[in-house]
XYZ file of C-alpha atoms in Angstrom:
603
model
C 27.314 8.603 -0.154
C 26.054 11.111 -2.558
C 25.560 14.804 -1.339
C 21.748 16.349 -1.066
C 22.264 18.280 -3.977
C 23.408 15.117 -6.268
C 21.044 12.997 -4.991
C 18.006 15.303 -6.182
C 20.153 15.675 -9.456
C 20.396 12.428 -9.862
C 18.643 10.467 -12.524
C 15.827 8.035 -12.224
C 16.521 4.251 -12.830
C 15.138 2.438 -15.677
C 13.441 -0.616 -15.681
C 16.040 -1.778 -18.086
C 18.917 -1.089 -15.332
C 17.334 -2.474 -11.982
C 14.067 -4.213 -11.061
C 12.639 -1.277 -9.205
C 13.513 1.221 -12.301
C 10.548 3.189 -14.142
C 9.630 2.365 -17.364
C 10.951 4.262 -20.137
C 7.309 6.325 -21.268
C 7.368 7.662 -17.497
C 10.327 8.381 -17.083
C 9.927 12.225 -17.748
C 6.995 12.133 -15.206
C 9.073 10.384 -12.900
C 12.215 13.200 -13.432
C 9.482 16.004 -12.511
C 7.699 14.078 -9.768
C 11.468 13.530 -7.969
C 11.942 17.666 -8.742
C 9.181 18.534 -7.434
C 9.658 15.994 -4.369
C 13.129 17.652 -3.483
C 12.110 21.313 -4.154
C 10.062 20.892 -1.076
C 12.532 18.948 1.139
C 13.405 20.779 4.019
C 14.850 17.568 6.251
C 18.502 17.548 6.892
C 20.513 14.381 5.453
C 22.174 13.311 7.572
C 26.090 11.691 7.723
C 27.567 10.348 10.146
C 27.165 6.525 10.713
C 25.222 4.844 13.546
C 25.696 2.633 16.281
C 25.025 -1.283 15.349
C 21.752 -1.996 15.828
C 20.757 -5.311 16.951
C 18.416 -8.133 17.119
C 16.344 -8.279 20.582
C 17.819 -10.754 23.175
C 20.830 -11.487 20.829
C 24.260 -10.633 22.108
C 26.764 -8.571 19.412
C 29.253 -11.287 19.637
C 27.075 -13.830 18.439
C 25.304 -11.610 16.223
C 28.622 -10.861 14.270
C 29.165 -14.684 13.790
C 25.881 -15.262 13.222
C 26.196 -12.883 10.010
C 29.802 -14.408 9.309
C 27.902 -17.768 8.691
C 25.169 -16.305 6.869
C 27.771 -14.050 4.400
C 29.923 -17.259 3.711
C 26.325 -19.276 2.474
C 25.320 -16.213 0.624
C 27.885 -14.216 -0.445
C 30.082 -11.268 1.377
C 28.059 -8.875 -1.038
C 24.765 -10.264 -0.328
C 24.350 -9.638 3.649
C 24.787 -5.695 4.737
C 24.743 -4.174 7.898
C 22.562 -1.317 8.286
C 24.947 0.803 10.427
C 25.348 3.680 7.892
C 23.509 6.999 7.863
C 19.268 6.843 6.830
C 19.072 8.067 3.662
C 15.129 8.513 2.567
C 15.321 8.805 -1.245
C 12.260 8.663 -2.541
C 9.729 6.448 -4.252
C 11.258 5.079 -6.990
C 14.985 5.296 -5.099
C 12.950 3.992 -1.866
C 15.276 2.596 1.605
C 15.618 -0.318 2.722
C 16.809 0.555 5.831
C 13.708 2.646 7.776
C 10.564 3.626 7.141
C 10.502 6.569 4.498
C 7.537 7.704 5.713
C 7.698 7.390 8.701
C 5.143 8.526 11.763
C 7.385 8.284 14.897
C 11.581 8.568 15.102
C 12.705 6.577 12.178
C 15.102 4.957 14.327
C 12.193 3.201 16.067
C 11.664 0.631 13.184
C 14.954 0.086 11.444
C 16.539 -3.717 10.648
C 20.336 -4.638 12.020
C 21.100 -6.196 8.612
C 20.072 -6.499 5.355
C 20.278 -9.957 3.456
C 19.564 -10.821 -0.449
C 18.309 -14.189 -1.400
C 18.404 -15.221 -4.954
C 16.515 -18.385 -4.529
C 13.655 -20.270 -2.720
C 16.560 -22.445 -1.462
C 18.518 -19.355 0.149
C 15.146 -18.026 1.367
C 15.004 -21.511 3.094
C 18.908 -21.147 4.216
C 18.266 -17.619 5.360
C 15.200 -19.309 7.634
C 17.105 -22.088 8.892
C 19.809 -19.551 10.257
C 17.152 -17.525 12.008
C 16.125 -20.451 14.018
C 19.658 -21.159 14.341
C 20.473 -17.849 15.857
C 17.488 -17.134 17.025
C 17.256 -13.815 15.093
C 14.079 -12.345 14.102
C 13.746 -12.025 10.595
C 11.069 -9.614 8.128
C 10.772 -10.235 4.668
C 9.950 -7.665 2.043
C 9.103 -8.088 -1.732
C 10.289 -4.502 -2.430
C 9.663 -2.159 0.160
C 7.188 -0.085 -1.426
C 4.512 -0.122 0.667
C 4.956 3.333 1.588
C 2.433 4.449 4.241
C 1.867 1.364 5.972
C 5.427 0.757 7.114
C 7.570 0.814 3.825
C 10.514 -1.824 4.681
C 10.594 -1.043 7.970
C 10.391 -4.253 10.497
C 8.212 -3.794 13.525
C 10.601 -5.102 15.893
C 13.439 -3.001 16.001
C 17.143 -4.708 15.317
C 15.409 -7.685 13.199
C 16.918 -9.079 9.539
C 15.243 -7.257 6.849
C 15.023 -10.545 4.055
C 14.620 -8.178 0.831
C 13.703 -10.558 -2.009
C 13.418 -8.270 -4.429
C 16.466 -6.725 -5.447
C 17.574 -10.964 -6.607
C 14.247 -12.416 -6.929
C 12.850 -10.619 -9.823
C 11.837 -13.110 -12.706
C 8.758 -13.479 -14.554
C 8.703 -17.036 -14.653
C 5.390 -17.252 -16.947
C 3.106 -15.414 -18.632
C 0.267 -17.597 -20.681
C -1.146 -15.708 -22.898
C -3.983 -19.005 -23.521
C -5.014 -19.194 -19.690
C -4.673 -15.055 -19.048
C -2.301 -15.820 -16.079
C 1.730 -15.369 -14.905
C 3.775 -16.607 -11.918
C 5.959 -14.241 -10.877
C 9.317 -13.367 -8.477
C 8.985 -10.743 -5.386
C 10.337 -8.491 -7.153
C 8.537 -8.157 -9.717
C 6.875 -4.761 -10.416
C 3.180 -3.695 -12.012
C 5.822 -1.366 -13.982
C 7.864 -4.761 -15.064
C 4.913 -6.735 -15.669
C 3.004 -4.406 -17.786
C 6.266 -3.952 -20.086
C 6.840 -7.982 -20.333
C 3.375 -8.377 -21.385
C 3.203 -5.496 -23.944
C 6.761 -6.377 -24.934
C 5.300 -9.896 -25.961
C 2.789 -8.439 -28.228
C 0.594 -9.857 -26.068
C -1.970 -7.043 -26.942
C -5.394 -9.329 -25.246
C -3.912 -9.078 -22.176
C -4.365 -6.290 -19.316
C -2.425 -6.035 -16.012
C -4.586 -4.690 -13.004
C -2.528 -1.832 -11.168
C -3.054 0.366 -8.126
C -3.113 3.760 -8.352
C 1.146 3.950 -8.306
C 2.627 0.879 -10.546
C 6.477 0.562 -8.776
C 5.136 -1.860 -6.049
C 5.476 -5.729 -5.952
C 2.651 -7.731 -7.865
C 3.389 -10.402 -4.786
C 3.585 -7.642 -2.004
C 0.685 -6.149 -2.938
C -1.607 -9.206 -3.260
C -0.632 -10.438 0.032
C -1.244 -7.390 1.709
C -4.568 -7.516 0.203
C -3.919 -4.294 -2.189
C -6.274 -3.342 -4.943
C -6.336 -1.863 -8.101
C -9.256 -0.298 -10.439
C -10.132 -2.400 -13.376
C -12.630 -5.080 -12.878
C -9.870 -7.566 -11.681
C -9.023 -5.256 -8.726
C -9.401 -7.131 -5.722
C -6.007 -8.657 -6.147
C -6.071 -11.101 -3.698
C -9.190 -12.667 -5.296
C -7.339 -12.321 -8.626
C -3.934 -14.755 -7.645
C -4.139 -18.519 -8.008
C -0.813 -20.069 -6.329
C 1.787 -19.744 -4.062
C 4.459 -21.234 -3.478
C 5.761 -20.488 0.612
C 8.659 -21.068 2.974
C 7.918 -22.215 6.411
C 8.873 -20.453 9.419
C 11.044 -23.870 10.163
C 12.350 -23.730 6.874
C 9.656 -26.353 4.620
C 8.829 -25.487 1.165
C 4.811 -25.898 0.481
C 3.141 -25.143 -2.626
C -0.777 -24.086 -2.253
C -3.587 -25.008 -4.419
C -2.890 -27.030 -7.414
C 1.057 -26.704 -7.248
C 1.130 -29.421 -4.446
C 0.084 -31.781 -7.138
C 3.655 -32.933 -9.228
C 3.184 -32.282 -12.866
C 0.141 -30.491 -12.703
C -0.952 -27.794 -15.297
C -3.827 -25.628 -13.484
C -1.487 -24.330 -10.647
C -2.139 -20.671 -11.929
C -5.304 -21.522 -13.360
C -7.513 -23.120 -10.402
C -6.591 -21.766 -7.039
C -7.720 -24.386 -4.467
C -6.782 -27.944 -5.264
C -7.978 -30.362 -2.736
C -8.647 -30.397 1.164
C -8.518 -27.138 3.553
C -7.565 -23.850 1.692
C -4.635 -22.495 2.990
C -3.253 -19.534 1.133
C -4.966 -17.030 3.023
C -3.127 -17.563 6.378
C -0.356 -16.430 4.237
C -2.044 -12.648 3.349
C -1.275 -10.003 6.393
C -0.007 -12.770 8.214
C 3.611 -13.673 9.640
C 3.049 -17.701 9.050
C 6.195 -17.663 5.715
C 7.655 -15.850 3.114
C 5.705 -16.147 -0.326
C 8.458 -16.853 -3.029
C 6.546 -16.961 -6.086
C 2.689 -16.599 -6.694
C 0.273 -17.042 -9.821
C -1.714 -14.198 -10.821
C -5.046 -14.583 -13.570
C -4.786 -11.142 -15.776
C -7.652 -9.299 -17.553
C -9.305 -10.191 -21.146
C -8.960 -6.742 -23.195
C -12.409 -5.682 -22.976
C -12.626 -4.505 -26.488
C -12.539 -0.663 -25.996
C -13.389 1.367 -22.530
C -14.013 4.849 -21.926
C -13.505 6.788 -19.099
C -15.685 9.526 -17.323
C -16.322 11.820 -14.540
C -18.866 13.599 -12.837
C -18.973 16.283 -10.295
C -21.063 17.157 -7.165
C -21.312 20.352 -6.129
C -22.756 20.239 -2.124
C -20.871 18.061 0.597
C -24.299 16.672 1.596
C -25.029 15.390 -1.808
C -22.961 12.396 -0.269
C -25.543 10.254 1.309
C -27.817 10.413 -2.030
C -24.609 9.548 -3.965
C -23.821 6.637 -2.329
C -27.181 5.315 -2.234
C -27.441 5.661 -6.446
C -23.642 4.214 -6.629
C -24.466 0.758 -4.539
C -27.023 -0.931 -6.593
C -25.162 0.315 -9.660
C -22.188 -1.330 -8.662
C -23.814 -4.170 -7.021
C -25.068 -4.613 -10.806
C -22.181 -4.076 -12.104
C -23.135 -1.206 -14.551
C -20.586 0.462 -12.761
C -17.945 -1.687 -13.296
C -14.853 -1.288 -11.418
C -13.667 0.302 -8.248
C -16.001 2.763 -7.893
C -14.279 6.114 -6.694
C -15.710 8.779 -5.232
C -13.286 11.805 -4.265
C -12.765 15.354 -2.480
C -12.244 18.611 -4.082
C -9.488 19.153 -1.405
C -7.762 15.969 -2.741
C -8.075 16.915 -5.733
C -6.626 20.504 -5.846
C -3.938 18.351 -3.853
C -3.251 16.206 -6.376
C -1.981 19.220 -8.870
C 1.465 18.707 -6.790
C 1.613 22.154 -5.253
C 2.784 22.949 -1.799
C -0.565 23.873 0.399
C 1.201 27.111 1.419
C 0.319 28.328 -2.358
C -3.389 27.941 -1.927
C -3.280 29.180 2.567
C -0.691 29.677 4.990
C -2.859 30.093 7.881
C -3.186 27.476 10.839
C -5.223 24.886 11.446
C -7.638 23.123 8.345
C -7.789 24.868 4.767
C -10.915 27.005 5.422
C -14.101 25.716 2.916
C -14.212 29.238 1.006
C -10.348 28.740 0.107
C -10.909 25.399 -1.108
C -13.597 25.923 -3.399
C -11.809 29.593 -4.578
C -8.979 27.542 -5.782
C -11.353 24.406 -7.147
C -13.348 27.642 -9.599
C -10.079 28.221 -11.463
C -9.537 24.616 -11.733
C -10.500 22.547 -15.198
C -13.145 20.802 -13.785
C -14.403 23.693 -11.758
C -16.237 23.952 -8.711
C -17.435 20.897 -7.178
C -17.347 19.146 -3.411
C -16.950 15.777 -4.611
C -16.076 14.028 -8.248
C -16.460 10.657 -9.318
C -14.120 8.567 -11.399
C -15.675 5.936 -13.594
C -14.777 3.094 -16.239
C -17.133 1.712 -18.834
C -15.228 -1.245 -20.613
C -16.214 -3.097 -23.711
C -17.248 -2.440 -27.379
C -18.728 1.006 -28.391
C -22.786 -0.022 -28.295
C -22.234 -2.153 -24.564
C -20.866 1.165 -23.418
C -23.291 3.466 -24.456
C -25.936 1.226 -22.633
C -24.299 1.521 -19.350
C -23.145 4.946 -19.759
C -26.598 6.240 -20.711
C -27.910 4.398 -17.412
C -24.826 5.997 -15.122
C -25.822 8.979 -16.602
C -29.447 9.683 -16.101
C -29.104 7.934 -12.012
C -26.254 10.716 -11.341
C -28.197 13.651 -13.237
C -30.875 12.856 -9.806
C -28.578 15.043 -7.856
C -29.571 18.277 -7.977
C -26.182 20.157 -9.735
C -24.361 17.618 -11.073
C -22.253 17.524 -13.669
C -20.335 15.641 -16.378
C -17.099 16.623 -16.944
C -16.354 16.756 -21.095
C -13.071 15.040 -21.299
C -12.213 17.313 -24.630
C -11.791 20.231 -22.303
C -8.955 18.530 -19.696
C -5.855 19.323 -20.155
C -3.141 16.184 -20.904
C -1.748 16.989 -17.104
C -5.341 16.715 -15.767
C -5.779 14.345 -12.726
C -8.327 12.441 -15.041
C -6.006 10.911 -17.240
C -3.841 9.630 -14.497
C -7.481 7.823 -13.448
C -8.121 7.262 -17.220
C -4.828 4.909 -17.576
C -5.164 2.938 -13.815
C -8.716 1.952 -14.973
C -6.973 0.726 -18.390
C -4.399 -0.721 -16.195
C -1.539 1.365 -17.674
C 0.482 2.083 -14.904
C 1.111 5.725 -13.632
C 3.044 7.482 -10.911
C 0.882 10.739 -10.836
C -0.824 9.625 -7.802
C 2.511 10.644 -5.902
C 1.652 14.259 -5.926
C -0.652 15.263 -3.311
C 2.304 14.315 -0.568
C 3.753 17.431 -1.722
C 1.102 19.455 0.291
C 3.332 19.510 3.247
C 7.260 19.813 3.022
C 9.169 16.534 3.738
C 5.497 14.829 2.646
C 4.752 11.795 3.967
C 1.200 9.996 3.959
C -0.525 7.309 6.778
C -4.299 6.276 6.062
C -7.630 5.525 7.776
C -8.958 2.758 6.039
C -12.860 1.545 7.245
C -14.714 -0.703 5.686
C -18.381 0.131 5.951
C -21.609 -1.718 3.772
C -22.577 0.579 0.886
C -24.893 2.863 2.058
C -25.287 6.957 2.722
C -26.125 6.777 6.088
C -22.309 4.827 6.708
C -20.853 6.948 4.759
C -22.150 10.346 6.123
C -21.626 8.881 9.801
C -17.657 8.140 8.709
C -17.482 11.084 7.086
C -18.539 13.306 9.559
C -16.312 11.251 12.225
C -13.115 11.427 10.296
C -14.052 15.951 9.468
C -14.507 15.852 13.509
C -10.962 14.380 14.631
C -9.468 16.135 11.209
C -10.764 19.618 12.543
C -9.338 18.713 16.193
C -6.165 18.069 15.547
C -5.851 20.806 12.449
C -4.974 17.992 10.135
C -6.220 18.674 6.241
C -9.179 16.140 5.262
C -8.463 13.927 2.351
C -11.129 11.378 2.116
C -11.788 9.009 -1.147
C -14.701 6.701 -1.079
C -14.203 3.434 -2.713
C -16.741 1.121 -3.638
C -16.363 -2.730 -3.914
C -19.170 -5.074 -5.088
C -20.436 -5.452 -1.747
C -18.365 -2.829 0.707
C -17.314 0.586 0.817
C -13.604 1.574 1.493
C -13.606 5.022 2.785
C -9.827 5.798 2.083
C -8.684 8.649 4.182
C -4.903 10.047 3.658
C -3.359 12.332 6.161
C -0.392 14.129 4.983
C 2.671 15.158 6.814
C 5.774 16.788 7.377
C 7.898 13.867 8.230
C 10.789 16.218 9.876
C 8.457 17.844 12.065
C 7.703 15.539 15.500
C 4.575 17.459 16.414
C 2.531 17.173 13.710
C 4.188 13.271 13.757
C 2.558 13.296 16.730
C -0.871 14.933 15.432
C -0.883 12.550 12.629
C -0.657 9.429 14.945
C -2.840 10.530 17.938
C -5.758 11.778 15.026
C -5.529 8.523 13.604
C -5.395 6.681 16.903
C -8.702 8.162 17.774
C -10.356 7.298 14.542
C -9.514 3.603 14.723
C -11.064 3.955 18.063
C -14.205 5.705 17.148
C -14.991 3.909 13.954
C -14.856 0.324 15.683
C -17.342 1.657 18.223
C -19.588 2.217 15.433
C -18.777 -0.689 13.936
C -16.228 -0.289 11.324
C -12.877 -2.075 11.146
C -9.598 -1.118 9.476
C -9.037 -3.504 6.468
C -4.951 -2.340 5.971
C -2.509 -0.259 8.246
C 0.099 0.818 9.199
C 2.912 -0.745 11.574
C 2.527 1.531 14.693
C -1.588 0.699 14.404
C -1.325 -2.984 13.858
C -1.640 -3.865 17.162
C -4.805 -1.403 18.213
C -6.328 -2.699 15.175
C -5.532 -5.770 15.565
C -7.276 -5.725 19.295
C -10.618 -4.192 17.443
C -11.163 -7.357 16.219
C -11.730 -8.773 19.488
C -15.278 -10.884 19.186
C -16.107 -13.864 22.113
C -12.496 -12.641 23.757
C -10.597 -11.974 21.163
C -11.051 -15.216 19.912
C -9.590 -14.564 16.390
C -6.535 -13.176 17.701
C -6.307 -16.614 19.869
C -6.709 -18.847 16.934
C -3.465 -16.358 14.965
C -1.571 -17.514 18.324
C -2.151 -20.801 18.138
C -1.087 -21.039 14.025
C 2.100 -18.702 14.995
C 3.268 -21.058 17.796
C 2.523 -23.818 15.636
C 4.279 -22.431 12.354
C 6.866 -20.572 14.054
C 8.285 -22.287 17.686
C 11.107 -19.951 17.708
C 9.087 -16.530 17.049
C 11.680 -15.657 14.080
C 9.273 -14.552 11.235
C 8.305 -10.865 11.440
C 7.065 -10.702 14.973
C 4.299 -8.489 15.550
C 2.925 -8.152 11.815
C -0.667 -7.283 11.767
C -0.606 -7.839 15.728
C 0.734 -11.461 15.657
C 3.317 -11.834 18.312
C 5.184 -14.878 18.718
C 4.950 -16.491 22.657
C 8.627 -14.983 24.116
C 7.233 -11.647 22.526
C 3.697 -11.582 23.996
C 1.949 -9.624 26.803
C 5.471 -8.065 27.700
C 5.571 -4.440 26.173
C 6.166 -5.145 22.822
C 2.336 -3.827 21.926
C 2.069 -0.505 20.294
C -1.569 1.097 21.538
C -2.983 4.263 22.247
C -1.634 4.097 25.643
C 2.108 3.206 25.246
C 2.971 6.084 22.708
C 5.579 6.057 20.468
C 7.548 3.375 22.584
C 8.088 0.335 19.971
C 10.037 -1.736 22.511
C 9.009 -4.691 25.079
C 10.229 -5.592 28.230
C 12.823 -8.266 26.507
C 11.636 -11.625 25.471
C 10.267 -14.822 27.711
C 13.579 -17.144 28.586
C 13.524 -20.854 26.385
C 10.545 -22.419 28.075
């Protein structure tokens, strides 16, 4: 195990060495974003190893055999225990052992083993052995999905099935039909390269706002990105699934044999079934079809900024039918100065060392000497296509923003290359960037969790989440980070609390502020669209129309699907029938306490 010092000295993988390697034109970025990363880690690394952990309601004995069997059908080297110290790394050298980022003890969410499939076939093995053993199991794609959970299982002790590090292939790109089918582990960082090292210039790749995550573990989580092909989920056509009983299925147009539309029309014939596999627990998606973006023929970023925190409301009401029109034509983002200042990478004990929130006269002393200057809020903004289409919608964005008393666009000319813009500039291109890492550094040990409602596009909603998210900030001294994001028809508002990982009471901050605000904005209406694993289950229970009768139709599919309650118990609030109504619920009420009362004896 390598030393603190040589693991912050050590260099970044390539794409060209390992699947979940940076691409060569970021890799300098990526050597100055791990830098600046360590520079402000504080946590002690720890070295001695741990206790086995393992599986609820499965004795070690049998656990031991049970990975015997497994290592002699996949390989010695292919199924690891997870018994040696945590080591967090970072993003692009990310564990799959525990949550990185983690928002209670990170030995509350940790797998017993790790195993590496190569194929659909050993994915299917892998299941099969689960229901033998009856051993939970959680797949992963990469593990990237840093601030909802990472890798991290949410039942403590489970198999952690990482199909990326073998599962990794491109298996098509087309550059006639715009589409690919693609591997868990496949990258936005590997795709982009494949497609630009075919020459296959007419083609764009959508990516969200960091590029080192899954294409597949994205999409199913129901990710986005910021060119016009964004919504990700909308954008994949095809997947191909294994069954919590071990059956192969392929969706859409792949059940037919011999087709040729499988990536190219997404529902076949009869009942459409893919999306019981996105947020869900009901298989593990081994390869999916994704449709990629026509080059538009030119595009052209911009930005404008806002200078008064109630300019919000009239913002929002100018941004929906412009987006609803698509003159605005891509996620529509709509940030904080205090985001932004964040996003230069600098500790927040540069700008205020005091306690409690960054006082409103620091934050706007520090925006003045910034490039873009004083502002409250700044919008990010796309205009795709040939020069004269441009200009049309540009001239239109311009003179509907230019109704806010104060605003003002930003000259790109004057921006500096290391200017937050250009990291926007290149997303919206779908060029994939890593600059978007920065703003954890605000806090030593940095670590991020959102608050995610989704609200209808209007300035009333967004003033009303606004000011509910600046309350419970302000109460629990937590820095306000919010980013509104506007869909065709909804509003994201994107709120990121950062904090020091190490540090158990602001942990606990973190959690009980967000807690509240899942709370408060379902009162009013709004529900979470994405979380985290300690909040699936309280979000999970806002959706709880005609007595929860959502949640009752999940249970009946998971006992259906899954008899033996061995895939991923508990994701997104779906607990299998020997797991439910005995403890195993994370709510406000139960705390940091991620363990049930054992499981319900074979019926």
């Amino acid at each position: 195990m390598m030393s603190f010092s040589e693991e912050a000295q050590s260099d970044v993988p390539l794409l060209s060495e390992k699947h979940s390697g940076i691409p060569e034109f970021l890799l300098e970025k990526a050597r100055a974003a791990k830098a600046d990363i360590f520079e402000g880690r504080t946590k002690p690394k720890k070295t001695r190893n741990r206790l086995p952990v393992l599986p609820p309601g499965v004795e070690e004995q049998t656990f031991f055999t049970a990975l015997d069997d497994l290592s002699k059908q996949l390989g010695a080297e292919n199924v690891e225990r997870n018994d040696k110290p945590l080591t967090d790394g970072w993003y692009m050298e990310h564990p799959n052992t525990h949550d990185l980022m983690t928002v209670v003890d990170e030995e509350e969410f940790v797998p017993s083993a790790m195993v590496y499939p190569s194929s659909t076939e050993e994915v299917q093995q892998i299941v099969l052995w689960a229901n033998k053993y009856q051993i939970p199991i959680n797949p992963i794609s990469m593990g990237r999905n840093l601030g909802y959970g990472g890798a991290a299982p949410r039942v403590r002790g489970a198999v952690l099935v990482d199909l990326g590090k073998r599962m990794n292939k491109i298996l098509d790109i087309s550059p006639e039909d715009y589409t690919c089918l693609l591997e868990p582990g496949v990258s936005f960082f590997a795709l982009y390269e494949a497609v630009k090292a075919k020459g296959y210039d007419h083609l764009w790749v959508d990516v969200p706002d960091v590029g080192g995550g899954s294409v597949i573990g994205n999409t199913v989580d129901r990710g986005v990105g910021y060119t016009p092909y964004g919504d990700h989920w909308a954008c994949h056509a095809g997947l191909e699934v294994v069954l919590p009983t071990g059956e192969v299925i392929r969706t859409g147009m792949g059940a037919l044999p011999g087709n040729n539309t499988w990536q190219t029309f997404p529902y076949g014939f009869g009942p459409y079934s893919d999306g019981i596999f996105s947020q869900s627990n009901f298989g593990i998606v081994t390869k999916m079809g994704m449709t990629l973006m026509p080059n538009p023929g030119g595009y052209e970023s911009y930005a404008y900024t806002f200078q008064r925190e109630e300019d919000l409301h009239q913002l929002i009401e100018i941004i929906r039918p412009l987006r609803i029109g698509n003159i605005l034509e891509n996620v529509a983002q709509l940030r904080h100065v205090t985001q932004s200042i964040a996003a230069r990478g600098k500790p927040r004990t540069d700008y205020y060392k005091g306690e409690g929130t960054i006082p409103n006269d620091v934050v706007h002393k520090v925006a003045a000497t910034l490039p873009m200057g004083d502002h409250t809020w700044v919008y990010y903004g796309m205009s795709y296509g040939p020069k004269h289409i441009r200009q049309y919608k540009l001239d239109i964005i311009d003179a509907e923003f230019k109704k806010v008393p104060g605003a003002r666009k930003i000259d790109p000319s004057t921006l500096p290359p290391d200017e937050y813009f250009w990291a926007r500039d290149r997303v919206a291109a779908g060029i994939p960037e890593l600059q978007e890492l920065r703003w954890v550094n605000w806090m030593p040990n940095g670590a991020h969790i959102a608050f995610s409602p989704v609200s209808p596009i209007r300035g009333a909603d967004a003033k009303k989440l606004y000011d509910l998210a600046k309350r419970r900030h302000e109460e629990f001294g937590i820095d306000l980070f919010p980013a509104f994001c506007v869909g065709l028809r909804e509003m994201h508002l994107i709120v990121e609390l950062v904090y020091d990982r190490a540090d158990p009471t602001r942990r606990k901050d973190v959690l009980d502020c967000l807690r509240h605000l899942v709370d408060d904005a379902a009162a009013c209406g709004y529900g979470e669209y994405r979380t985290h694993l300690v909040l699936m289950d309280q979000v999970a229970g806002t959706y709880n129309w005609n007595d929860n009768a959502l949640m009752k139709f999940h249970e009946k599919l998971k006992d259906a699907l899954d008899p033996n309650g061995i895939m991923a118990p508990g994701r997104c609030g779906i607990w299998p029938k020997k797991y439910r109504n005995r403890g195993w619920e994370m709510t406000k009420d139960s705390g940091e306490n991620a363990h049930g009362n054992g499981l319900a004896p074979p019926s």
